[in-house]
Amino acid sequence: MSSPVARTDVDLSNWQDAENVRWSFQHIDELMPTTPIIGAGGPPLPASSTPLDLSATVETLSGPASIADVFAGVYTDGLMVVHDGAVVHEEYPGELSPLVHHLVMSVSKSILGATAGVLREQGVLDIDRPVVDYVPEVASGGYAGATVRNVLDMRTGVAFSEEYTNPDAEVRVVERSAGWAPLLDDDPDGLYSYITTLGSSGPHDGDFVYRSIDTDMLGWIIERATGTSTQQLISDLVWKPMGASDDAFVTVDAHGVAMHDGGICATLRDLARFGTMLCNDGAIDGRQVVPTRWIDESFNPGDDVRDAFARTSNEPVLPGGWYRNQFWFVRRGEAKILLCLGIHGQLIYVHPAARTVVAKLSSWPTAQDSTKLIDTLRACGTIADQLAAQ
């Protein structure tokens, strides 16, 4: 369901421009083809009788500010805070409302990663097998020699640039092939056709490098392993079992293939439910959705996973962090925080020790902004500290 405001000046050529993202992220189904991810039609999370105090002080990069001021300054479209499974805060500062779907960008990666965890537990997906065992079409390209584990942790050696400001970077070419922007003459038609064109930039199993295409490769692997579309698998294995109140939907290319790395649109309430499930070792409402083993392995990876992250430019932004199974991690003191992150400020913040989840939908004018991210994470941490102390 889209918000009611109409725009006739936004199309595939300009929907990601700074002045358009707030509207377009809530109207994706008007801009490109989508397909549903069916939910359970269940009730939303219960509301707490104790409201959250947003006046507490956050030490931001530019000085002290209240929690409320931090979120007001980072283009928040929707904010929900859950503590002990109950909603302590829900707000929609702009046109977004509880029933409106919002593009979650790369939070989609974490949803697909959770789905992969279920398939692994079922014995359908072997994460130690070579990628080409599932998708032989990439045997002559950059994924030759990579394992599914390399793909899950974004430690492939595939040549792929995530430089959003460069219109010729691979991240922008794949968007065109996947139907997010008008195709140019030399662009492959379709997401999977594009993947087969990629070469190598180095060995697999090296340092962590954020490559959206690895998630798209994971989607292709999962579809081959099961013979089922990822949108159907997400619905059957995660969205319905976790009790999602609403259907989600995902953008698809000209061949009906989902944009695995960032195309999901969902309501804020269901994102918070997804985070609540992760916060509870993969279980919710008495149902184990994502295997406990998958959650535990994500929170407690080997030293090589941490080292592969520490050597990169991500370390100053997420100190002590790592990337595992399509989830980001950062430390707050001794606590391990799971993050689902998407460009333009999409966030699920999961702090199990504080029993706290923060879900935030946003429309930053630029794709990436480390200052906004750091300030947002500090505000989330302040919230978690406050709730844990109650």
mmCIF file of C-alpha atoms in Angstrom:
data_model
loop_
_atom_site.group_PDB
_atom_site.id
_atom_site.type_symbol
_atom_site.label_atom_id
_atom_site.label_comp_id
_atom_site.label_asym_id
_atom_site.label_seq_id
_atom_site.Cartn_x
_atom_site.Cartn_y
_atom_site.Cartn_z
ATOM 1 C CA MET A 1 0.000 0.000 0.000
ATOM 2 C CA SER A 2 1.422 3.372 -1.001
ATOM 3 C CA SER A 3 0.932 6.727 0.670
ATOM 4 C CA PRO A 4 -1.698 8.873 -1.092
ATOM 5 C CA VAL A 5 0.480 11.694 -2.432
ATOM 6 C CA ALA A 6 0.824 11.473 -6.236
ATOM 7 C CA ARG A 7 3.940 12.421 -8.235
ATOM 8 C CA THR A 8 4.156 12.383 -12.017
ATOM 9 C CA ASP A 9 7.688 13.780 -12.230
ATOM 10 C CA VAL A 10 9.469 10.717 -10.759
ATOM 11 C CA ASP A 11 10.492 7.766 -12.938
ATOM 12 C CA LEU A 12 13.270 5.178 -13.333
ATOM 13 C CA SER A 13 15.724 7.880 -14.393
ATOM 14 C CA ASN A 14 15.492 10.012 -11.252
ATOM 15 C CA TRP A 15 13.816 8.132 -8.383
ATOM 16 C CA GLN A 16 17.106 7.850 -6.475
ATOM 17 C CA ASP A 17 17.883 11.570 -6.746
ATOM 18 C CA ALA A 18 18.156 13.336 -3.390
ATOM 19 C CA GLU A 19 14.973 15.359 -3.816
ATOM 20 C CA ASN A 20 12.906 12.281 -4.721
ATOM 21 C CA VAL A 21 13.973 9.483 -2.382
ATOM 22 C CA ARG A 22 11.516 10.298 0.423
ATOM 23 C CA TRP A 23 8.592 9.883 -1.973
ATOM 24 C CA SER A 24 9.954 7.116 -4.156
ATOM 25 C CA PHE A 25 10.920 4.783 -1.305
ATOM 26 C CA GLN A 26 7.208 4.666 -0.402
ATOM 27 C CA HIS A 27 6.014 4.266 -4.011
ATOM 28 C CA ILE A 28 8.331 1.649 -5.502
ATOM 29 C CA ASP A 29 5.411 -0.381 -6.831
ATOM 30 C CA GLU A 30 4.433 2.603 -8.982
ATOM 31 C CA LEU A 31 7.899 2.822 -10.536
ATOM 32 C CA MET A 32 8.817 -0.765 -11.412
ATOM 33 C CA PRO A 33 7.432 -4.316 -11.407
ATOM 34 C CA THR A 34 7.133 -6.088 -8.056
ATOM 35 C CA THR A 35 5.978 -9.451 -6.771
ATOM 36 C CA PRO A 36 4.524 -10.227 -3.321
ATOM 37 C CA ILE A 37 6.096 -11.882 -0.303
ATOM 38 C CA ILE A 38 3.034 -13.218 1.482
ATOM 39 C CA GLY A 39 2.761 -12.638 5.222
ATOM 40 C CA ALA A 40 0.742 -14.308 7.937
ATOM 41 C CA GLY A 41 -1.844 -11.607 8.565
ATOM 42 C CA GLY A 42 -1.071 -11.817 12.263
ATOM 43 C CA PRO A 43 -1.462 -9.119 14.912
ATOM 44 C CA PRO A 44 1.273 -6.486 15.378
ATOM 45 C CA LEU A 45 3.632 -6.686 18.312
ATOM 46 C CA PRO A 46 1.965 -5.733 21.599
ATOM 47 C CA ALA A 47 2.364 -2.190 22.894
ATOM 48 C CA SER A 48 4.075 -1.480 26.192
ATOM 49 C CA SER A 49 2.363 0.657 28.817
ATOM 50 C CA THR A 50 5.670 2.406 29.515
ATOM 51 C CA PRO A 51 6.580 4.941 26.822
ATOM 52 C CA LEU A 52 10.175 5.614 25.832
ATOM 53 C CA ASP A 53 11.834 8.821 27.019
ATOM 54 C CA LEU A 54 13.497 10.458 24.022
ATOM 55 C CA SER A 55 15.051 13.304 25.990
ATOM 56 C CA ALA A 56 18.147 11.371 27.077
ATOM 57 C CA THR A 57 21.451 12.756 25.835
ATOM 58 C CA VAL A 58 23.427 11.160 23.020
ATOM 59 C CA GLU A 59 27.102 11.986 22.477
ATOM 60 C CA THR A 60 27.048 12.544 18.728
ATOM 61 C CA LEU A 61 30.056 13.329 16.563
ATOM 62 C CA SER A 62 29.154 17.016 16.707
ATOM 63 C CA GLY A 63 28.362 17.141 20.422
ATOM 64 C CA PRO A 64 25.549 16.233 22.824
ATOM 65 C CA ALA A 65 21.969 16.014 21.545
ATOM 66 C CA SER A 66 18.752 14.384 22.672
ATOM 67 C CA ILE A 67 17.639 11.078 21.179
ATOM 68 C CA ALA A 68 14.693 12.891 19.600
ATOM 69 C CA ASP A 69 16.951 15.489 17.994
ATOM 70 C CA VAL A 70 19.276 12.835 16.586
ATOM 71 C CA PHE A 71 16.442 11.017 14.830
ATOM 72 C CA ALA A 72 14.927 14.284 13.632
ATOM 73 C CA GLY A 73 18.251 15.148 12.013
ATOM 74 C CA VAL A 74 18.751 11.892 10.099
ATOM 75 C CA TYR A 75 15.731 11.952 7.796
ATOM 76 C CA THR A 76 13.638 9.476 9.766
ATOM 77 C CA ASP A 77 10.501 8.239 7.996
ATOM 78 C CA GLY A 78 9.537 5.713 10.642
ATOM 79 C CA LEU A 79 10.951 4.633 14.003
ATOM 80 C CA MET A 80 9.968 1.712 16.215
ATOM 81 C CA VAL A 81 11.591 0.560 19.446
ATOM 82 C CA VAL A 82 10.831 -2.842 20.957
ATOM 83 C CA HIS A 83 11.857 -3.954 24.451
ATOM 84 C CA ASP A 84 11.161 -7.414 25.832
ATOM 85 C CA GLY A 85 8.953 -8.067 22.817
ATOM 86 C CA ALA A 86 6.686 -5.042 23.364
ATOM 87 C CA VAL A 87 6.632 -1.757 21.439
ATOM 88 C CA VAL A 88 7.759 1.147 23.606
ATOM 89 C CA HIS A 89 7.871 3.711 20.804
ATOM 90 C CA GLU A 90 6.402 4.071 17.308
ATOM 91 C CA GLU A 91 6.432 7.213 15.219
ATOM 92 C CA TYR A 92 6.048 8.345 11.617
ATOM 93 C CA PRO A 93 7.340 11.916 11.266
ATOM 94 C CA GLY A 94 6.341 12.351 7.617
ATOM 95 C CA GLU A 95 4.013 10.700 5.112
ATOM 96 C CA LEU A 96 4.817 7.116 6.107
ATOM 97 C CA SER A 97 2.157 5.294 8.116
ATOM 98 C CA PRO A 98 1.844 1.820 9.662
ATOM 99 C CA LEU A 99 0.363 0.209 6.536
ATOM 100 C CA VAL A 100 2.629 1.855 3.966
ATOM 101 C CA HIS A 101 5.492 -0.195 2.531
ATOM 102 C CA HIS A 102 8.948 1.381 2.429
ATOM 103 C CA LEU A 103 11.957 0.222 0.429
ATOM 104 C CA VAL A 104 14.390 -1.389 2.884
ATOM 105 C CA MET A 105 17.365 -1.487 0.490
ATOM 106 C CA SER A 106 20.085 -3.827 1.818
ATOM 107 C CA VAL A 107 18.130 -4.904 4.860
ATOM 108 C CA SER A 108 16.857 -7.255 2.137
ATOM 109 C CA LYS A 109 20.235 -8.993 2.322
ATOM 110 C CA SER A 110 19.708 -9.955 5.950
ATOM 111 C CA ILE A 111 16.225 -11.288 5.209
ATOM 112 C CA LEU A 112 17.646 -13.465 2.441
ATOM 113 C CA GLY A 113 20.510 -14.526 4.711
ATOM 114 C CA ALA A 114 18.019 -15.676 7.333
ATOM 115 C CA THR A 115 16.258 -17.688 4.647
ATOM 116 C CA ALA A 116 19.572 -19.308 3.705
ATOM 117 C CA GLY A 117 20.018 -20.285 7.347
ATOM 118 C CA VAL A 118 16.730 -22.162 7.338
ATOM 119 C CA LEU A 119 17.636 -23.967 4.112
ATOM 120 C CA ARG A 120 21.014 -24.943 5.517
ATOM 121 C CA GLU A 121 19.339 -26.408 8.611
ATOM 122 C CA GLN A 122 16.947 -28.346 6.380
ATOM 123 C CA GLY A 123 19.912 -29.882 4.545
ATOM 124 C CA VAL A 124 18.893 -28.244 1.267
ATOM 125 C CA LEU A 125 21.821 -25.804 1.095
ATOM 126 C CA ASP A 126 25.447 -26.815 1.704
ATOM 127 C CA ILE A 127 27.312 -23.613 2.501
ATOM 128 C CA ASP A 128 30.710 -25.263 2.044
ATOM 129 C CA ARG A 129 30.064 -26.314 -1.564
ATOM 130 C CA PRO A 130 31.444 -24.405 -4.536
ATOM 131 C CA VAL A 131 29.114 -21.851 -6.072
ATOM 132 C CA VAL A 132 29.465 -23.498 -9.482
ATOM 133 C CA ASP A 133 27.964 -26.731 -8.149
ATOM 134 C CA TYR A 134 24.685 -24.852 -7.925
ATOM 135 C CA VAL A 135 25.114 -22.384 -10.794
ATOM 136 C CA PRO A 136 27.478 -23.787 -13.472
ATOM 137 C CA GLU A 137 26.797 -20.742 -15.659
ATOM 138 C CA VAL A 138 29.364 -18.756 -13.632
ATOM 139 C CA ALA A 139 32.181 -21.316 -13.971
ATOM 140 C CA SER A 140 34.157 -19.154 -16.389
ATOM 141 C CA GLY A 141 33.720 -15.913 -14.435
ATOM 142 C CA GLY A 142 34.672 -14.319 -11.152
ATOM 143 C CA TYR A 143 32.769 -16.795 -8.988
ATOM 144 C CA ALA A 144 34.840 -19.774 -10.150
ATOM 145 C CA GLY A 145 36.465 -21.240 -7.044
ATOM 146 C CA ALA A 146 34.220 -19.397 -4.570
ATOM 147 C CA THR A 147 32.125 -21.243 -1.988
ATOM 148 C CA VAL A 148 28.655 -20.430 -0.742
ATOM 149 C CA ARG A 149 30.298 -19.460 2.556
ATOM 150 C CA ASN A 150 32.441 -16.877 0.716
ATOM 151 C CA VAL A 151 29.271 -15.430 -0.803
ATOM 152 C CA LEU A 152 27.422 -15.322 2.531
ATOM 153 C CA ASP A 153 30.259 -13.407 4.190
ATOM 154 C CA MET A 154 31.131 -11.197 1.179
ATOM 155 C CA ARG A 155 34.646 -12.574 0.965
ATOM 156 C CA THR A 156 34.660 -13.418 -2.718
ATOM 157 C CA GLY A 157 37.246 -12.030 -5.104
ATOM 158 C CA VAL A 158 34.684 -10.917 -7.673
ATOM 159 C CA ALA A 159 35.354 -7.624 -9.427
ATOM 160 C CA PHE A 160 32.541 -5.375 -8.242
ATOM 161 C CA SER A 161 32.592 -1.743 -7.138
ATOM 162 C CA GLU A 162 30.006 -0.400 -4.684
ATOM 163 C CA GLU A 163 30.854 3.235 -5.511
ATOM 164 C CA TYR A 164 27.374 4.734 -5.612
ATOM 165 C CA THR A 165 28.518 8.135 -6.883
ATOM 166 C CA ASN A 166 30.102 6.598 -9.994
ATOM 167 C CA PRO A 167 27.452 5.973 -12.690
ATOM 168 C CA ASP A 168 29.775 3.442 -14.350
ATOM 169 C CA ALA A 169 30.440 1.408 -11.190
ATOM 170 C CA GLU A 170 29.200 -2.164 -11.201
ATOM 171 C CA VAL A 171 26.628 -1.367 -8.519
ATOM 172 C CA ARG A 172 24.938 1.035 -10.935
ATOM 173 C CA VAL A 173 25.189 -1.331 -13.905
ATOM 174 C CA VAL A 174 23.485 -4.138 -11.977
ATOM 175 C CA GLU A 175 20.700 -1.738 -11.048
ATOM 176 C CA ARG A 176 20.063 -1.100 -14.726
ATOM 177 C CA SER A 177 20.105 -4.818 -15.536
ATOM 178 C CA ALA A 178 17.697 -5.483 -12.663
ATOM 179 C CA GLY A 179 15.201 -2.858 -13.796
ATOM 180 C CA TRP A 180 16.026 -0.079 -11.320
ATOM 181 C CA ALA A 181 17.149 2.308 -14.071
ATOM 182 C CA PRO A 182 16.822 2.514 -17.859
ATOM 183 C CA LEU A 183 19.021 -0.017 -19.680
ATOM 184 C CA LEU A 184 21.928 1.292 -21.712
ATOM 185 C CA ASP A 185 22.869 -0.305 -25.036
ATOM 186 C CA ASP A 186 25.632 -2.533 -23.669
ATOM 187 C CA ASP A 187 23.915 -3.575 -20.426
ATOM 188 C CA PRO A 188 22.954 -7.229 -19.924
ATOM 189 C CA ASP A 189 19.187 -7.684 -19.790
ATOM 190 C CA GLY A 190 18.460 -9.267 -16.437
ATOM 191 C CA LEU A 191 20.151 -9.756 -13.081
ATOM 192 C CA TYR A 192 21.513 -13.244 -13.748
ATOM 193 C CA SER A 193 22.760 -12.330 -17.209
ATOM 194 C CA TYR A 194 24.752 -9.559 -15.574
ATOM 195 C CA ILE A 195 26.314 -11.870 -12.975
ATOM 196 C CA THR A 196 27.784 -14.087 -15.720
ATOM 197 C CA THR A 197 29.766 -11.108 -17.067
ATOM 198 C CA LEU A 198 31.727 -10.463 -13.867
ATOM 199 C CA GLY A 199 35.438 -11.134 -13.628
ATOM 200 C CA SER A 200 37.880 -11.478 -10.743
ATOM 201 C CA SER A 201 39.749 -8.854 -8.740
ATOM 202 C CA GLY A 202 41.618 -11.212 -6.418
ATOM 203 C CA PRO A 203 41.480 -14.461 -4.449
ATOM 204 C CA HIS A 204 38.424 -15.681 -2.587
ATOM 205 C CA ASP A 205 38.319 -15.923 1.228
ATOM 206 C CA GLY A 206 40.348 -12.732 1.666
ATOM 207 C CA ASP A 207 39.320 -9.472 3.327
ATOM 208 C CA PHE A 208 35.679 -8.526 3.638
ATOM 209 C CA VAL A 209 34.567 -6.307 0.767
ATOM 210 C CA TYR A 210 30.971 -5.165 0.632
ATOM 211 C CA ARG A 211 29.620 -6.424 -2.698
ATOM 212 C CA SER A 212 25.866 -6.337 -3.256
ATOM 213 C CA ILE A 213 26.321 -8.752 -6.128
ATOM 214 C CA ASP A 214 27.302 -11.494 -3.662
ATOM 215 C CA THR A 215 23.750 -11.391 -2.305
ATOM 216 C CA ASP A 216 22.371 -11.608 -5.828
ATOM 217 C CA MET A 217 24.605 -14.642 -6.378
ATOM 218 C CA LEU A 218 23.267 -16.112 -3.119
ATOM 219 C CA GLY A 219 19.722 -15.664 -4.402
ATOM 220 C CA TRP A 220 20.561 -17.513 -7.605
ATOM 221 C CA ILE A 221 22.198 -20.328 -5.613
ATOM 222 C CA ILE A 222 19.156 -20.663 -3.358
ATOM 223 C CA GLU A 223 16.786 -20.770 -6.302
ATOM 224 C CA ARG A 224 18.841 -23.510 -7.950
ATOM 225 C CA ALA A 225 19.101 -25.499 -4.717
ATOM 226 C CA THR A 226 15.335 -25.438 -4.195
ATOM 227 C CA GLY A 227 13.749 -24.892 -7.596
ATOM 228 C CA THR A 228 11.728 -22.105 -5.967
ATOM 229 C CA SER A 229 11.877 -18.307 -6.223
ATOM 230 C CA THR A 230 13.429 -16.416 -3.330
ATOM 231 C CA GLN A 231 10.248 -14.409 -2.840
ATOM 232 C CA GLN A 232 8.326 -17.650 -2.256
ATOM 233 C CA LEU A 233 11.048 -19.025 0.017
ATOM 234 C CA ILE A 234 11.180 -15.854 2.126
ATOM 235 C CA SER A 235 7.415 -16.040 2.501
ATOM 236 C CA ASP A 236 7.319 -19.754 3.406
ATOM 237 C CA LEU A 237 10.409 -19.893 5.603
ATOM 238 C CA VAL A 238 10.598 -16.483 7.306
ATOM 239 C CA TRP A 239 7.766 -14.022 6.667
ATOM 240 C CA LYS A 240 4.827 -16.316 7.445
ATOM 241 C CA PRO A 241 6.508 -18.291 10.268
ATOM 242 C CA MET A 242 7.545 -15.085 12.082
ATOM 243 C CA GLY A 243 3.929 -13.905 11.959
ATOM 244 C CA ALA A 244 4.350 -10.899 9.661
ATOM 245 C CA SER A 245 1.229 -8.764 9.835
ATOM 246 C CA ASP A 246 1.450 -7.627 6.224
ATOM 247 C CA ASP A 247 2.639 -8.933 2.906
ATOM 248 C CA ALA A 248 5.938 -7.478 1.756
ATOM 249 C CA PHE A 249 6.915 -7.181 -1.893
ATOM 250 C CA VAL A 250 10.126 -7.180 -3.886
ATOM 251 C CA THR A 251 11.135 -5.599 -7.181
ATOM 252 C CA VAL A 252 11.772 -7.954 -10.105
ATOM 253 C CA ASP A 253 13.664 -7.660 -13.373
ATOM 254 C CA ALA A 254 12.245 -8.206 -16.863
ATOM 255 C CA HIS A 255 12.435 -11.980 -16.295
ATOM 256 C CA GLY A 256 10.690 -12.008 -12.904
ATOM 257 C CA VAL A 257 13.927 -12.412 -10.904
ATOM 258 C CA ALA A 258 13.885 -10.616 -7.557
ATOM 259 C CA MET A 259 16.393 -7.889 -6.755
ATOM 260 C CA HIS A 260 17.848 -9.992 -3.941
ATOM 261 C CA ASP A 261 20.319 -7.417 -2.666
ATOM 262 C CA GLY A 262 17.950 -4.534 -1.964
ATOM 263 C CA GLY A 263 14.497 -4.765 -3.515
ATOM 264 C CA ILE A 264 12.256 -5.687 -0.582
ATOM 265 C CA CYS A 265 9.573 -3.226 0.546
ATOM 266 C CA ALA A 266 7.938 -3.803 3.929
ATOM 267 C CA THR A 267 6.129 -2.072 6.754
ATOM 268 C CA LEU A 268 8.037 -0.748 9.747
ATOM 269 C CA ARG A 269 6.103 -3.026 12.079
ATOM 270 C CA ASP A 270 7.183 -6.163 10.232
ATOM 271 C CA LEU A 271 10.812 -5.043 10.154
ATOM 272 C CA ALA A 272 10.648 -4.617 13.918
ATOM 273 C CA ARG A 273 9.102 -8.095 14.197
ATOM 274 C CA PHE A 274 11.965 -9.519 12.107
ATOM 275 C CA GLY A 275 14.457 -7.827 14.438
ATOM 276 C CA THR A 276 12.607 -9.093 17.500
ATOM 277 C CA MET A 277 12.844 -12.627 16.172
ATOM 278 C CA LEU A 278 16.615 -12.218 15.674
ATOM 279 C CA CYS A 279 16.934 -10.769 19.173
ATOM 280 C CA ASN A 280 15.343 -13.910 20.594
ATOM 281 C CA ASP A 281 17.775 -16.401 19.025
ATOM 282 C CA GLY A 282 15.616 -16.755 15.929
ATOM 283 C CA ALA A 283 12.356 -17.517 17.752
ATOM 284 C CA ILE A 284 9.129 -15.546 18.175
ATOM 285 C CA ASP A 285 5.712 -16.322 19.626
ATOM 286 C CA GLY A 286 6.963 -19.750 20.647
ATOM 287 C CA ARG A 287 8.108 -20.661 17.118
ATOM 288 C CA GLN A 288 11.713 -21.234 16.075
ATOM 289 C CA VAL A 289 11.958 -19.456 12.706
ATOM 290 C CA VAL A 290 15.664 -19.021 11.999
ATOM 291 C CA PRO A 291 17.805 -21.831 13.454
ATOM 292 C CA THR A 292 19.556 -21.010 16.718
ATOM 293 C CA ARG A 293 22.753 -22.409 15.208
ATOM 294 C CA TRP A 294 22.643 -19.798 12.422
ATOM 295 C CA ILE A 295 22.188 -16.954 14.907
ATOM 296 C CA ASP A 296 24.919 -18.268 17.205
ATOM 297 C CA GLU A 297 27.405 -18.712 14.362
ATOM 298 C CA SER A 298 26.663 -15.189 13.197
ATOM 299 C CA PHE A 299 27.257 -13.663 16.627
ATOM 300 C CA ASN A 300 30.335 -15.811 17.303
ATOM 301 C CA PRO A 301 32.395 -16.228 14.112
ATOM 302 C CA GLY A 302 35.979 -17.418 13.902
ATOM 303 C CA ASP A 303 38.875 -15.007 14.325
ATOM 304 C CA ASP A 304 39.439 -14.962 10.576
ATOM 305 C CA VAL A 305 36.033 -13.332 10.025
ATOM 306 C CA ARG A 306 36.819 -10.596 12.524
ATOM 307 C CA ASP A 307 40.317 -10.098 11.078
ATOM 308 C CA ALA A 308 38.934 -9.917 7.529
ATOM 309 C CA PHE A 309 36.791 -6.980 8.664
ATOM 310 C CA ALA A 310 39.346 -5.254 10.906
ATOM 311 C CA ARG A 311 41.759 -4.754 8.012
ATOM 312 C CA THR A 312 39.217 -2.715 6.042
ATOM 313 C CA SER A 313 37.898 0.853 6.038
ATOM 314 C CA ASN A 314 34.723 -0.383 7.747
ATOM 315 C CA GLU A 315 36.535 -0.753 11.064
ATOM 316 C CA PRO A 316 36.533 2.958 12.062
ATOM 317 C CA VAL A 317 32.784 3.193 11.451
ATOM 318 C CA LEU A 318 31.872 -0.114 13.122
ATOM 319 C CA PRO A 319 34.752 -0.678 15.576
ATOM 320 C CA GLY A 320 35.198 -4.242 16.711
ATOM 321 C CA GLY A 321 32.723 -5.367 14.082
ATOM 322 C CA TRP A 322 32.411 -8.126 11.498
ATOM 323 C CA TYR A 323 30.158 -9.345 8.689
ATOM 324 C CA ARG A 324 28.648 -12.827 8.783
ATOM 325 C CA ASN A 325 25.734 -14.535 7.045
ATOM 326 C CA GLN A 326 24.532 -11.226 5.518
ATOM 327 C CA PHE A 327 24.450 -9.485 8.906
ATOM 328 C CA TRP A 328 26.668 -6.643 10.144
ATOM 329 C CA PHE A 329 27.954 -6.598 13.728
ATOM 330 C CA VAL A 330 29.424 -3.936 15.997
ATOM 331 C CA ARG A 331 30.340 -3.848 19.670
ATOM 332 C CA ARG A 332 29.013 -1.487 22.314
ATOM 333 C CA GLY A 333 31.278 -2.124 25.251
ATOM 334 C CA GLU A 334 31.184 -5.875 25.726
ATOM 335 C CA ALA A 335 27.807 -6.249 24.011
ATOM 336 C CA LYS A 336 27.523 -7.640 20.485
ATOM 337 C CA ILE A 337 25.055 -5.756 18.320
ATOM 338 C CA LEU A 338 23.560 -7.253 15.150
ATOM 339 C CA LEU A 339 22.755 -4.753 12.403
ATOM 340 C CA CYS A 340 20.721 -4.976 9.220
ATOM 341 C CA LEU A 341 21.757 -1.962 7.157
ATOM 342 C CA GLY A 342 20.603 -0.381 3.916
ATOM 343 C CA ILE A 343 21.731 2.711 2.050
ATOM 344 C CA HIS A 344 19.892 5.978 2.638
ATOM 345 C CA GLY A 345 19.582 5.043 6.317
ATOM 346 C CA GLN A 346 17.576 1.811 6.587
ATOM 347 C CA LEU A 347 18.321 0.044 9.876
ATOM 348 C CA ILE A 348 17.426 -2.779 12.225
ATOM 349 C CA TYR A 349 19.456 -2.607 15.457
ATOM 350 C CA VAL A 350 19.399 -5.775 17.569
ATOM 351 C CA HIS A 351 20.879 -5.664 21.105
ATOM 352 C CA PRO A 352 20.142 -9.041 22.731
ATOM 353 C CA ALA A 353 21.833 -8.243 26.035
ATOM 354 C CA ALA A 354 19.523 -5.234 26.483
ATOM 355 C CA ARG A 355 16.542 -7.113 24.959
ATOM 356 C CA THR A 356 16.113 -4.141 22.638
ATOM 357 C CA VAL A 357 15.372 -3.741 18.943
ATOM 358 C CA VAL A 358 15.266 -0.485 16.974
ATOM 359 C CA ALA A 359 13.838 -0.417 13.448
ATOM 360 C CA LYS A 360 14.313 2.751 11.424
ATOM 361 C CA LEU A 361 13.238 3.668 7.900
ATOM 362 C CA SER A 362 14.881 6.705 6.384
ATOM 363 C CA SER A 363 15.440 8.791 3.281
ATOM 364 C CA TRP A 364 18.919 10.244 3.530
ATOM 365 C CA PRO A 365 19.606 12.395 0.438
ATOM 366 C CA THR A 366 22.844 10.485 -0.190
ATOM 367 C CA ALA A 367 23.321 6.741 -0.339
ATOM 368 C CA GLN A 368 26.020 6.630 2.324
ATOM 369 C CA ASP A 369 26.812 8.972 5.210
ATOM 370 C CA SER A 370 29.073 7.668 7.952
ATOM 371 C CA THR A 371 28.279 10.594 10.266
ATOM 372 C CA LYS A 372 24.547 9.930 10.110
ATOM 373 C CA LEU A 373 25.138 6.204 10.636
ATOM 374 C CA ILE A 374 27.426 6.663 13.641
ATOM 375 C CA ASP A 375 25.073 9.176 15.279
ATOM 376 C CA THR A 376 22.108 6.879 14.652
ATOM 377 C CA LEU A 377 23.909 3.901 16.196
ATOM 378 C CA ARG A 378 24.873 5.983 19.226
ATOM 379 C CA ALA A 379 21.246 7.024 19.666
ATOM 380 C CA CYS A 380 20.167 3.381 19.431
ATOM 381 C CA GLY A 381 22.810 2.442 21.982
ATOM 382 C CA THR A 382 21.594 5.131 24.363
ATOM 383 C CA ILE A 383 18.051 3.796 24.020
ATOM 384 C CA ALA A 384 19.238 0.243 24.741
ATOM 385 C CA ASP A 385 21.193 1.370 27.802
ATOM 386 C CA GLN A 386 18.163 3.251 29.082
ATOM 387 C CA LEU A 387 15.798 0.303 28.603
ATOM 388 C CA ALA A 388 18.223 -2.239 30.068
ATOM 389 C CA ALA A 389 18.494 -0.120 33.221
ATOM 390 C CA GLN A 390 14.743 -0.053 33.822
#
